[in-house]
Coordinates of C-alpha atoms in Angstrom, one line a residue:
Chain X
X30 CA -8.7 156.0 45.6
X31 CA -7.0 159.4 45.2
X32 CA -3.1 159.8 45.2
X33 CA -1.9 163.2 46.8
X34 CA 1.5 162.6 46.7
X35 CA 4.0 159.6 45.6
X36 CA 8.1 159.0 46.5
X37 CA 10.4 156.3 44.7
X38 CA 13.2 155.3 46.2
X39 CA 15.8 152.5 45.1
X40 CA 17.6 149.7 47.2
X41 CA 19.4 146.6 46.8
X42 CA 18.3 143.4 48.5
X43 CA 21.1 143.0 51.1
X44 CA 22.5 139.3 52.3
X45 CA 20.9 139.8 55.7
X46 CA 17.6 140.3 54.4
X47 CA 17.2 137.0 52.2
X48 CA 16.1 133.6 53.7
X49 CA 17.7 130.3 53.1
X50 CA 16.2 130.0 49.5
X51 CA 17.9 133.0 48.7
X52 CA 15.1 135.5 48.3
X53 CA 14.3 138.1 50.8
X54 CA 12.2 137.2 53.6
X55 CA 8.6 138.3 53.7
X56 CA 9.0 140.2 56.7
X57 CA 11.8 142.1 55.5
X58 CA 9.5 144.0 52.6
X59 CA 7.7 145.7 55.9
X60 CA 11.4 147.8 56.3
X61 CA 11.5 148.8 52.6
X62 CA 8.2 149.9 52.8
X63 CA 9.1 151.7 56.1
X64 CA 12.0 153.5 54.1
X65 CA 10.0 154.7 51.3
X66 CA 7.1 155.9 53.7
X67 CA 9.6 157.7 55.6
X68 CA 11.4 159.5 52.8
X69 CA 8.0 160.7 51.3
X70 CA 6.8 162.0 55.0
X71 CA 10.8 163.5 55.2
X72 CA 10.5 165.4 51.8
X73 CA 6.9 167.0 52.9
X74 CA 8.7 168.2 56.2
X75 CA 6.6 165.4 58.6
X76 CA 9.0 163.2 59.7
X77 CA 8.4 160.6 62.7
X78 CA 10.6 163.7 64.6
X79 CA 8.3 166.7 63.8
X80 CA 5.5 164.4 64.6
X81 CA 7.0 163.8 68.2
X82 CA 7.5 167.7 68.4
X83 CA 3.9 168.5 67.5
X84 CA 2.8 165.6 70.5
X85 CA 1.8 162.7 68.2
X86 CA 3.0 159.2 67.3
X87 CA 1.6 157.5 64.2
X88 CA 1.1 153.5 64.7
X89 CA 0.3 151.3 62.1
X90 CA -3.0 149.8 62.7
X91 CA -3.7 148.1 59.4
X92 CA -0.8 146.5 56.9
X93 CA -1.6 144.2 54.1
X94 CA 1.2 143.0 51.3
X95 CA 0.8 140.8 48.5
X96 CA 3.9 139.0 47.2
X97 CA 3.9 138.7 43.5
X98 CA 7.6 137.4 42.4
X99 CA 10.8 137.3 44.9
X100 CA 13.3 139.4 45.5
X101 CA 16.5 137.6 45.0
X102 CA 19.9 138.4 47.0
X103 CA 21.7 141.7 45.5
X104 CA 18.5 142.7 43.5
X105 CA 18.0 146.1 42.5
X106 CA 14.5 147.5 43.5
X107 CA 12.3 150.5 43.5
X108 CA 10.0 151.1 46.0
X109 CA 7.1 153.7 45.6
X110 CA 5.1 154.9 48.4
X111 CA 2.0 156.8 47.7
X112 CA 0.1 158.8 50.0
X113 CA -3.7 158.6 49.6
X114 CA -6.7 160.6 50.6
X115 CA -8.0 160.1 53.4
X116 CA -10.2 161.4 56.5
X117 CA -9.3 159.5 59.6
X118 CA -6.2 157.6 58.8
X119 CA -2.5 158.1 57.1
X120 CA -2.9 156.0 54.3
X121 CA -0.5 155.1 52.3
X122 CA -0.7 152.3 49.1
X123 CA 3.0 150.8 47.7
X124 CA 4.7 149.2 44.8
X125 CA 7.9 147.3 45.1
X126 CA 9.1 146.9 41.2
X127 CA 12.4 145.4 39.6
X128 CA 14.9 148.1 38.2
X129 CA 16.3 145.6 35.8
X130 CA 12.9 144.1 34.4
X131 CA 10.3 146.7 35.4
X132 CA 8.4 143.8 36.9
X133 CA 6.0 144.4 39.4
X134 CA 7.1 142.1 42.5
X135 CA 4.8 143.4 45.3
X136 CA 2.1 145.6 46.3
X137 CA 0.6 146.8 49.5
X138 CA -1.0 148.9 52.1
X139 CA -0.7 150.7 55.5
X140 CA -3.0 152.8 57.5
X141 CA -1.8 155.1 60.5
X142 CA -3.5 156.5 63.0
X143 CA -2.9 159.5 65.2
X144 CA -2.2 159.0 68.9
X145 CA -1.5 161.4 71.2
X146 CA 1.8 161.2 73.1
X147 CA 0.9 162.9 76.4
X148 CA -2.4 160.3 77.3
X149 CA -2.0 157.7 74.5
X150 CA -5.8 158.8 73.3
X151 CA -6.5 158.1 69.4
X152 CA -7.6 161.0 67.4
X153 CA -10.0 159.8 64.8
X154 CA -8.8 162.7 62.6
X155 CA -5.6 164.0 61.4
X156 CA -3.8 166.5 63.0
X157 CA -3.9 169.8 61.4
X158 CA -0.1 170.0 61.2
X159 CA -0.1 167.2 59.2
X160 CA -2.7 168.6 57.0
X161 CA -1.0 171.7 56.2
X162 CA 2.4 170.1 55.7
X163 CA 0.6 167.8 53.0
X164 CA -1.3 171.5 51.3
X165 CA 2.2 173.7 51.9
X166 CA 4.0 170.9 50.0
X167 CA 1.2 170.2 47.6
X168 CA 0.8 174.4 46.8
X169 CA 4.7 174.7 46.5
X170 CA 5.4 171.9 43.6
Chain V
X17 CA 38.1 136.3 85.3
X18 CA 35.3 136.2 88.6
X19 CA 32.0 134.9 87.7
X20 CA 29.6 136.4 90.1
X21 CA 26.1 134.9 88.3
X22 CA 25.5 132.7 85.6
X23 CA 21.8 132.1 83.8
X24 CA 21.2 129.5 81.2
X25 CA 18.6 129.8 78.5
X26 CA 17.5 127.4 76.0
X27 CA 15.9 128.6 72.0
X28 CA 15.4 127.2 68.9
X29 CA 17.5 128.6 65.6
X30 CA 13.6 130.3 63.9
X31 CA 13.8 130.3 59.9
X32 CA 13.8 134.0 59.8
X33 CA 17.3 134.1 61.6
X34 CA 18.9 131.9 58.9
X35 CA 20.7 132.9 56.3
X36 CA 21.0 131.8 52.3
X37 CA 23.7 129.2 53.5
X38 CA 20.9 127.8 56.1
X39 CA 22.7 128.9 59.1
X40 CA 22.0 131.3 61.6
X41 CA 23.2 135.2 60.4
X42 CA 26.0 136.2 62.3
X43 CA 24.7 139.2 63.3
X44 CA 21.6 137.4 64.7
X45 CA 23.9 135.5 67.9
X46 CA 23.7 139.6 69.3
X47 CA 19.8 139.0 69.7
X48 CA 20.4 135.4 71.5
X49 CA 22.8 137.2 73.8
X50 CA 20.6 139.8 74.7
X51 CA 17.8 137.5 75.1
X52 CA 20.1 135.6 78.0
X53 CA 21.6 138.8 79.5
X54 CA 17.8 140.5 80.1
X55 CA 16.9 137.0 81.7
X56 CA 19.5 137.0 84.0
X57 CA 19.0 140.9 85.1
X58 CA 15.5 140.1 84.9
X59 CA 15.8 137.3 87.6
X60 CA 18.0 139.7 89.9
X61 CA 15.4 142.3 89.7
X62 CA 17.7 144.9 87.7
X63 CA 16.0 144.8 84.4
X64 CA 16.0 147.7 81.7
X65 CA 12.8 148.8 83.3
X66 CA 14.1 149.1 86.6
X67 CA 17.9 150.6 85.5
X68 CA 15.3 153.5 83.6
X69 CA 13.1 154.2 86.6
X70 CA 16.6 154.8 88.5
X71 CA 17.6 156.9 85.8
X72 CA 20.1 155.1 84.2
X73 CA 20.4 153.3 80.8
X74 CA 23.5 150.8 80.2
X75 CA 24.3 150.8 76.3
X76 CA 26.8 148.4 74.8
X77 CA 30.4 149.6 74.4
X78 CA 32.1 146.6 73.2
X79 CA 31.2 143.4 72.0
X80 CA 33.0 140.5 70.5
X81 CA 32.1 137.2 69.1
X82 CA 34.2 134.0 67.8
X83 CA 31.9 131.8 65.9
X84 CA 33.1 128.2 66.5
X85 CA 30.7 125.9 64.7
X86 CA 27.4 126.9 62.5
X87 CA 24.0 127.0 64.1
X88 CA 21.7 125.1 61.4
X89 CA 17.7 126.1 61.2
X90 CA 15.5 124.5 63.8
X91 CA 18.6 123.8 65.9
X92 CA 18.0 123.9 69.8
X93 CA 20.6 125.7 71.2
X94 CA 21.9 127.1 74.9
X95 CA 22.7 130.2 75.8
X96 CA 24.8 130.8 79.1
X97 CA 25.6 134.4 80.0
X98 CA 27.8 135.1 82.9
X99 CA 28.1 138.0 84.7
X100 CA 31.7 138.8 85.7
X101 CA 33.2 140.7 88.3
X102 CA 34.0 143.9 87.1
X103 CA 34.3 147.8 88.3
X104 CA 33.6 150.3 85.5
X105 CA 31.8 148.3 83.5
X106 CA 28.7 146.0 83.4
X107 CA 30.7 142.6 82.2
X108 CA 29.1 139.4 80.5
X109 CA 30.3 136.7 78.5
X110 CA 28.5 134.2 76.8
X111 CA 28.6 130.7 75.4
X112 CA 26.3 129.3 73.0
X113 CA 26.4 125.7 72.5
X114 CA 24.4 122.7 70.8
X115 CA 21.7 120.9 72.9
X116 CA 21.7 117.7 71.0
X117 CA 25.3 117.3 71.3
X118 CA 26.5 119.8 73.7
X119 CA 29.1 120.9 71.2
X120 CA 30.7 124.8 71.9
X121 CA 29.1 126.8 69.0
X122 CA 30.3 130.4 70.0
X123 CA 31.5 132.4 72.8
X124 CA 31.2 136.2 73.2
X125 CA 31.6 139.2 75.4
X126 CA 29.6 142.6 75.9
X127 CA 30.9 145.4 78.0
X128 CA 28.2 147.9 79.2
X129 CA 28.3 151.3 80.2
X130 CA 26.1 153.3 82.6
X131 CA 24.6 156.4 81.2
X132 CA 22.6 159.1 83.4
X133 CA 19.2 159.1 81.2
X134 CA 18.9 162.8 82.8
X135 CA 22.1 165.0 80.9
X136 CA 23.5 161.6 79.1
X137 CA 26.6 161.9 81.2
X138 CA 28.4 158.5 81.4
X139 CA 29.3 156.9 84.8
X140 CA 32.7 155.6 85.2
X141 CA 31.4 153.3 88.6
X142 CA 28.2 150.7 88.3
X143 CA 25.4 152.5 90.1
X144 CA 25.2 151.5 93.7
X145 CA 21.5 150.5 92.7
X146 CA 22.8 147.6 90.5
X147 CA 25.7 146.8 93.2
X148 CA 22.9 146.3 95.9
X149 CA 20.4 144.2 93.3
X150 CA 23.3 142.0 92.5
X151 CA 24.5 141.3 96.1
X152 CA 20.9 140.8 97.2
X153 CA 20.5 138.1 95.1
X154 CA 24.2 136.6 96.0
X155 CA 22.6 136.5 99.6
X156 CA 19.7 134.9 98.9
X157 CA 21.1 132.1 96.9
Chain Y
X25 CA -13.5 129.3 57.6
X26 CA -13.3 126.0 58.8
X27 CA -9.9 125.8 61.3
X28 CA -8.4 122.2 60.9
X29 CA -5.8 122.9 63.5
X30 CA -4.4 125.1 65.7
X31 CA -1.6 125.8 68.0
X32 CA -0.6 128.3 70.5
X33 CA 2.8 129.5 71.7
X34 CA 4.1 131.9 74.4
X35 CA 6.9 134.4 74.2
X36 CA 8.2 137.2 75.9
X37 CA 8.5 140.7 73.9
X38 CA 11.9 141.4 73.6
X39 CA 14.3 144.8 74.0
X40 CA 15.5 144.4 70.2
X41 CA 11.7 143.8 69.0
X42 CA 10.7 147.5 70.6
X43 CA 11.1 150.5 68.5
X44 CA 11.4 154.4 70.2
X45 CA 8.0 154.1 71.6
X46 CA 9.0 151.2 73.5
X47 CA 6.4 148.9 71.9
X48 CA 7.0 146.2 69.6
X49 CA 7.9 147.5 65.9
X50 CA 4.8 146.2 63.5
X51 CA 7.2 144.6 61.1
X52 CA 8.5 141.8 63.8
X53 CA 4.8 140.8 64.3
X54 CA 6.0 138.7 61.1
X55 CA 8.4 137.0 62.8
X56 CA 6.0 136.0 66.0
X57 CA 3.4 134.5 63.4
X58 CA 6.3 132.4 61.8
X59 CA 7.6 131.0 65.0
X60 CA 3.6 130.0 65.6
X61 CA 2.8 128.8 62.3
X62 CA 6.8 126.6 62.1
X63 CA 5.9 125.2 65.7
X64 CA 2.5 123.9 64.2
X65 CA 3.7 122.3 60.6
X66 CA 6.7 120.8 63.0
X67 CA 3.9 119.3 65.3
X68 CA 2.1 117.4 62.2
X69 CA 5.6 116.8 61.2
X70 CA 5.6 118.9 57.7
X71 CA 8.1 121.6 58.9
X72 CA 10.1 123.3 56.1
X73 CA 12.9 120.6 56.1
X74 CA 10.6 117.9 55.0
X75 CA 8.9 119.8 52.7
X76 CA 12.4 120.7 51.1
X77 CA 13.1 117.3 51.1
X78 CA 9.5 116.6 49.4
X79 CA 11.0 119.5 46.9
X80 CA 8.5 122.0 47.7
X81 CA 9.0 125.1 48.9
X82 CA 6.0 127.5 50.3
X83 CA 6.7 131.0 49.9
X84 CA 4.2 133.7 51.6
X85 CA 2.1 135.0 48.5
X86 CA 0.1 137.1 51.2
X87 CA -0.2 138.4 54.5
X88 CA -2.5 140.9 56.4
X89 CA -2.2 142.1 59.8
X90 CA -4.3 144.5 62.3
X91 CA -3.2 146.1 65.1
X92 CA -5.2 146.6 68.0
X93 CA -3.5 147.3 70.9
X94 CA 0.3 148.4 71.4
X95 CA 2.9 145.1 72.8
X96 CA 5.2 146.4 75.1
X97 CA 8.6 145.7 76.0
X98 CA 9.0 142.5 78.2
X99 CA 5.1 141.7 77.6
X100 CA 4.2 138.1 77.7
X101 CA 2.2 137.4 74.9
X102 CA 0.3 134.6 73.5
X103 CA 0.0 133.8 69.6
X104 CA -2.2 131.1 68.4
X105 CA -1.8 130.0 64.8
X106 CA -5.0 128.3 63.2
X107 CA -4.6 126.3 59.9
X108 CA -7.6 127.0 57.7
X109 CA -8.9 124.6 55.4
X110 CA -8.6 126.0 51.8
X111 CA -7.8 124.4 48.6
X112 CA -5.0 125.7 46.6
X113 CA -3.5 127.7 49.5
X114 CA -2.0 127.0 52.7
X115 CA -4.0 129.4 55.1
X116 CA -3.2 130.4 58.8
X117 CA -5.0 133.1 60.6
X118 CA -3.4 134.1 63.5
X119 CA -4.5 135.8 67.2
X120 CA -2.2 137.5 69.3
X121 CA -3.5 138.1 72.9
X122 CA -2.3 139.2 76.2
X123 CA -0.8 136.6 78.7
X124 CA -1.8 139.0 81.7
X125 CA -5.0 140.7 80.4
X126 CA -6.4 138.1 77.8
X127 CA -6.8 141.5 75.7
X128 CA -6.6 140.6 71.7
X129 CA -3.7 142.8 70.5
X130 CA -3.5 141.5 67.2
X131 CA -5.1 139.3 64.3
X132 CA -3.5 138.9 61.3
X133 CA -3.8 135.9 58.4
X134 CA -1.2 134.4 55.7
X135 CA -1.4 132.2 52.1
X136 CA 1.3 130.5 51.1
X137 CA 1.4 128.7 47.7
X138 CA 3.6 125.4 46.8
X139 CA 6.4 125.6 44.5
X140 CA 8.2 123.1 42.9
X141 CA 12.5 123.7 43.7
X142 CA 13.4 121.8 40.8
X143 CA 11.9 124.3 38.2
X144 CA 9.9 127.1 40.4
X145 CA 6.9 126.3 39.0
X146 CA 3.7 127.3 41.4
X147 CA 1.3 124.0 42.4
X148 CA -2.2 125.2 42.1
X149 CA -3.1 122.5 44.6
X150 CA -1.4 121.6 47.8
X151 CA 1.2 118.7 47.2
X152 CA -0.4 115.2 48.6
X153 CA 2.1 114.9 51.6
X154 CA 1.3 118.3 52.7
X155 CA -2.6 117.0 53.0
X156 CA -1.5 113.3 54.2
X157 CA 0.2 114.8 56.9
X158 CA -2.8 116.6 58.1
X159 CA -4.9 114.0 57.6
X160 CA -2.7 111.9 59.5
X161 CA -2.5 114.0 62.1
X162 CA -6.1 114.7 62.8
X163 CA -7.0 110.7 63.0
X164 CA -4.5 110.4 65.7
X165 CA -5.8 112.9 68.0
Chain Q
X12 CA 48.2 146.0 59.3
X13 CA 48.4 146.8 55.7
X14 CA 45.1 148.1 54.0
X15 CA 44.7 146.9 50.6
X16 CA 41.6 148.2 49.5
X17 CA 38.9 150.8 51.1
X18 CA 35.1 151.6 50.3
X19 CA 33.1 154.0 51.9
X20 CA 29.1 153.8 51.7
X21 CA 26.7 156.3 53.2
X22 CA 23.2 155.6 54.8
X23 CA 21.0 157.1 57.1
X24 CA 20.0 155.0 60.5
X25 CA 16.1 154.3 59.8
X26 CA 13.3 154.0 62.3
X27 CA 13.2 150.3 62.4
X28 CA 17.1 150.2 63.5
X29 CA 16.6 152.4 66.4
X30 CA 15.8 150.8 69.8
X31 CA 13.9 152.7 72.8
X32 CA 16.4 154.9 73.5
X33 CA 16.2 156.3 70.2
X34 CA 19.8 154.9 69.1
X35 CA 20.7 152.5 66.8
X36 CA 20.3 149.1 68.4
X37 CA 23.7 147.5 68.7
X38 CA 23.2 144.6 66.8
X39 CA 22.5 146.5 63.8
X40 CA 25.7 147.7 63.3
X41 CA 26.2 144.0 62.1
X42 CA 24.0 144.8 58.7
X43 CA 26.0 148.5 58.2
X44 CA 29.4 146.5 58.2
X45 CA 27.7 143.9 55.8
X46 CA 26.5 146.3 53.4
X47 CA 30.0 148.3 53.0
X48 CA 32.0 144.8 53.1
X49 CA 29.4 143.5 50.0
X50 CA 30.2 146.5 48.4
X51 CA 33.7 146.6 48.4
X52 CA 33.5 143.1 47.4
X53 CA 31.0 143.6 44.2
X54 CA 33.4 146.2 43.3
X55 CA 36.6 143.8 43.0
X56 CA 34.5 141.6 41.3
X57 CA 34.1 138.8 44.1
X58 CA 30.7 139.4 45.4
X59 CA 28.8 136.4 47.6
X60 CA 27.7 135.2 44.2
X61 CA 30.8 134.6 42.2
X62 CA 32.1 132.9 45.7
X63 CA 29.6 130.3 45.5
X64 CA 30.2 129.9 41.8
X65 CA 33.8 129.0 42.3
X66 CA 32.5 126.6 45.2
X67 CA 33.2 128.8 48.3
X68 CA 31.1 130.6 51.2
X69 CA 33.0 133.0 53.4
X70 CA 31.4 132.4 57.0
X71 CA 32.4 134.9 59.6
X72 CA 34.6 133.5 62.4
X73 CA 35.5 136.3 64.7
X74 CA 34.3 139.9 65.0
X75 CA 34.4 142.7 67.1
X76 CA 32.7 145.8 68.0
X77 CA 33.3 149.2 69.5
X78 CA 30.7 152.1 70.3
X79 CA 32.1 155.1 70.5
X80 CA 29.1 157.5 70.4
X81 CA 25.5 156.6 69.8
X82 CA 23.7 156.5 66.3
X83 CA 20.7 158.3 66.6
X84 CA 17.0 158.3 64.3
X85 CA 17.4 159.4 60.6
X86 CA 21.4 160.2 61.1
X87 CA 23.5 160.3 58.1
X88 CA 26.2 158.0 58.7
X89 CA 29.2 157.1 56.5
X90 CA 30.8 153.5 56.6
X91 CA 34.5 152.8 55.7
X92 CA 35.2 148.9 55.2
X93 CA 39.0 148.0 54.3
X94 CA 40.2 145.3 53.1
X95 CA 43.5 144.3 55.3
X96 CA 46.4 142.0 54.3
X97 CA 46.3 138.7 55.6
X98 CA 46.9 135.0 54.9
X99 CA 44.6 132.9 56.2
X100 CA 41.5 135.1 57.0
X101 CA 39.6 137.7 54.5
X102 CA 39.7 140.4 57.3
X103 CA 38.2 143.9 57.3
X104 CA 38.5 146.9 59.7
X105 CA 35.5 149.2 59.5
X106 CA 34.7 152.9 60.8
X107 CA 31.2 154.3 61.4
X108 CA 31.6 158.3 61.3
X109 CA 28.8 160.9 61.4
X110 CA 28.5 162.9 58.2
X111 CA 27.1 166.1 59.6
X112 CA 30.1 166.2 62.1
X113 CA 32.8 164.1 61.2
X114 CA 32.9 162.2 64.5
X115 CA 33.9 158.7 65.1
X116 CA 30.9 156.4 66.0
X117 CA 32.7 152.8 65.7
X118 CA 35.3 151.0 65.0
X119 CA 34.9 147.1 64.3
X120 CA 37.0 144.0 62.8
X121 CA 35.7 140.6 61.0
X122 CA 37.5 137.8 60.1
X123 CA 36.2 135.1 57.5
X124 CA 37.2 132.0 56.4
X125 CA 36.6 130.2 53.1
X126 CA 34.8 127.3 53.2
X127 CA 34.2 124.5 50.5
X128 CA 30.9 124.0 49.3
X129 CA 30.9 120.7 48.4
X130 CA 32.3 118.7 51.8
X131 CA 32.3 122.3 54.2
X132 CA 35.7 121.8 55.0
X133 CA 37.9 125.1 56.0
X134 CA 40.2 126.3 53.8
X135 CA 43.3 127.6 55.6
X136 CA 44.6 129.7 52.9
X137 CA 42.4 132.2 50.9
X138 CA 41.4 130.8 47.5
X139 CA 43.3 131.7 44.6
X140 CA 40.4 133.4 42.7
X141 CA 39.8 135.4 45.4
X142 CA 43.5 137.0 45.7
X143 CA 43.3 137.1 41.8
X144 CA 40.6 139.2 41.9
X145 CA 42.2 141.5 44.7
X146 CA 45.5 141.7 42.5
X147 CA 43.6 142.3 39.4
X148 CA 41.7 144.9 40.9
X149 CA 44.9 146.6 42.4
X150 CA 46.5 146.7 39.2
X151 CA 43.7 148.1 37.3
X152 CA 43.6 151.4 39.4

């Protein structure tokens, strides 16, 4: 699938994110992915606040995660979010890797759909505002 | 301090709530307290949704927690929330205890203030709607 | 896929689980699924504590979730976890539904692998202890 | 109270941390405080992993938080953790402020006690290893 844009962030696995095996609890990866996705959207000037102003929210409709190697307490990790070319969905894939070893730790995918706030109707195409923000960013690069 | 009302709930400490020492992470007690508080407010017919309809939100302005004994994974606990008599604040205290041993595990306090949603102004008195809901409930008992 | 066992639990969507759109944040479904899965495993006498005693942990290696309709604040929901027949993995699927309307809100899948605590080696077959616990439970029913 | 050491960190309020009023849910401040506290302890070379190696854990035994102004979604905040001089407890206070306006948003306190891992006995004095780490760091500055 064609990658339009990607964004890498770095973070540390915190104490409150690890479980009784001293590794990050699997549900907390969803937060890491959201941080990277939001940073990418903020960078193209189309974060959640801009979406709301335009009258849209983008709920997650599908998500899958593959856990390859554990993330231990205090590990420094990189999360790369990649915006994929797609007609109806806002699609991202993610790769989490260890900063120390470079090992791939997890891969994941999310799909979001645009929903109009005024009447909660689902849009089967991405709003023009979003497509323009992506194109504008790609041109400026 | 005078206790107006109290409500006891029971729950089990879940895997996602324990930390690497296999005990409930201290920040998760705040969720347990919120469950008990919301159940009490729902019982008197003045839950967060009713508050919103009346034009108010009740943010927490102060909280303190004392951790007496740890809560281990899978422990069954009881949380008692007690609504305290107070003029300007919505005040609760809490007691968390072990269902198996009866041991007191934690005590806590929260204070909430009423804030008008329309203009985000703080009310220095509790809204009449809330006081009436409390009185109505106390009379019916 | 063949369902060996299933378990239904009920819970209420709490305030701390909803996001700024007043619906349960997508990452919190992972907790709901874990509660149902753990209750099922506890029922067959093979919860996480028994696993540990036998020298195993069962990290999640794969997870996917489909979000069909939103879960709103204070909604009462049912989560059904179903243990699936599988050789190498501990596989579950999940269905979240509204108690009020019966609507299907979400479906999901998780796969876990057995890992030996002593040397962190992955087992490519499920431990006998687990298979025996499942069979024993199925016979007794 | 005498401040021995302090550490400032910066972070952004994430989508998964805000509640239905679009402000950070009060329980999530506990995570922000933990991040700052752990960074300070890591800086003096006495993080949770070093503690464990020395045979100790430091559970929180008391916590209080005052919420002064709300933290909104995407706000950039600073958390300052200050290690206080204290005999029996590991005491910190915290100040959360807005990076944009400089406004004080929250103040808080935590107390931790040393517990021996081998027999779960509480130490009524701080371990020498910790006191030495603090002194060594203060001398080097």
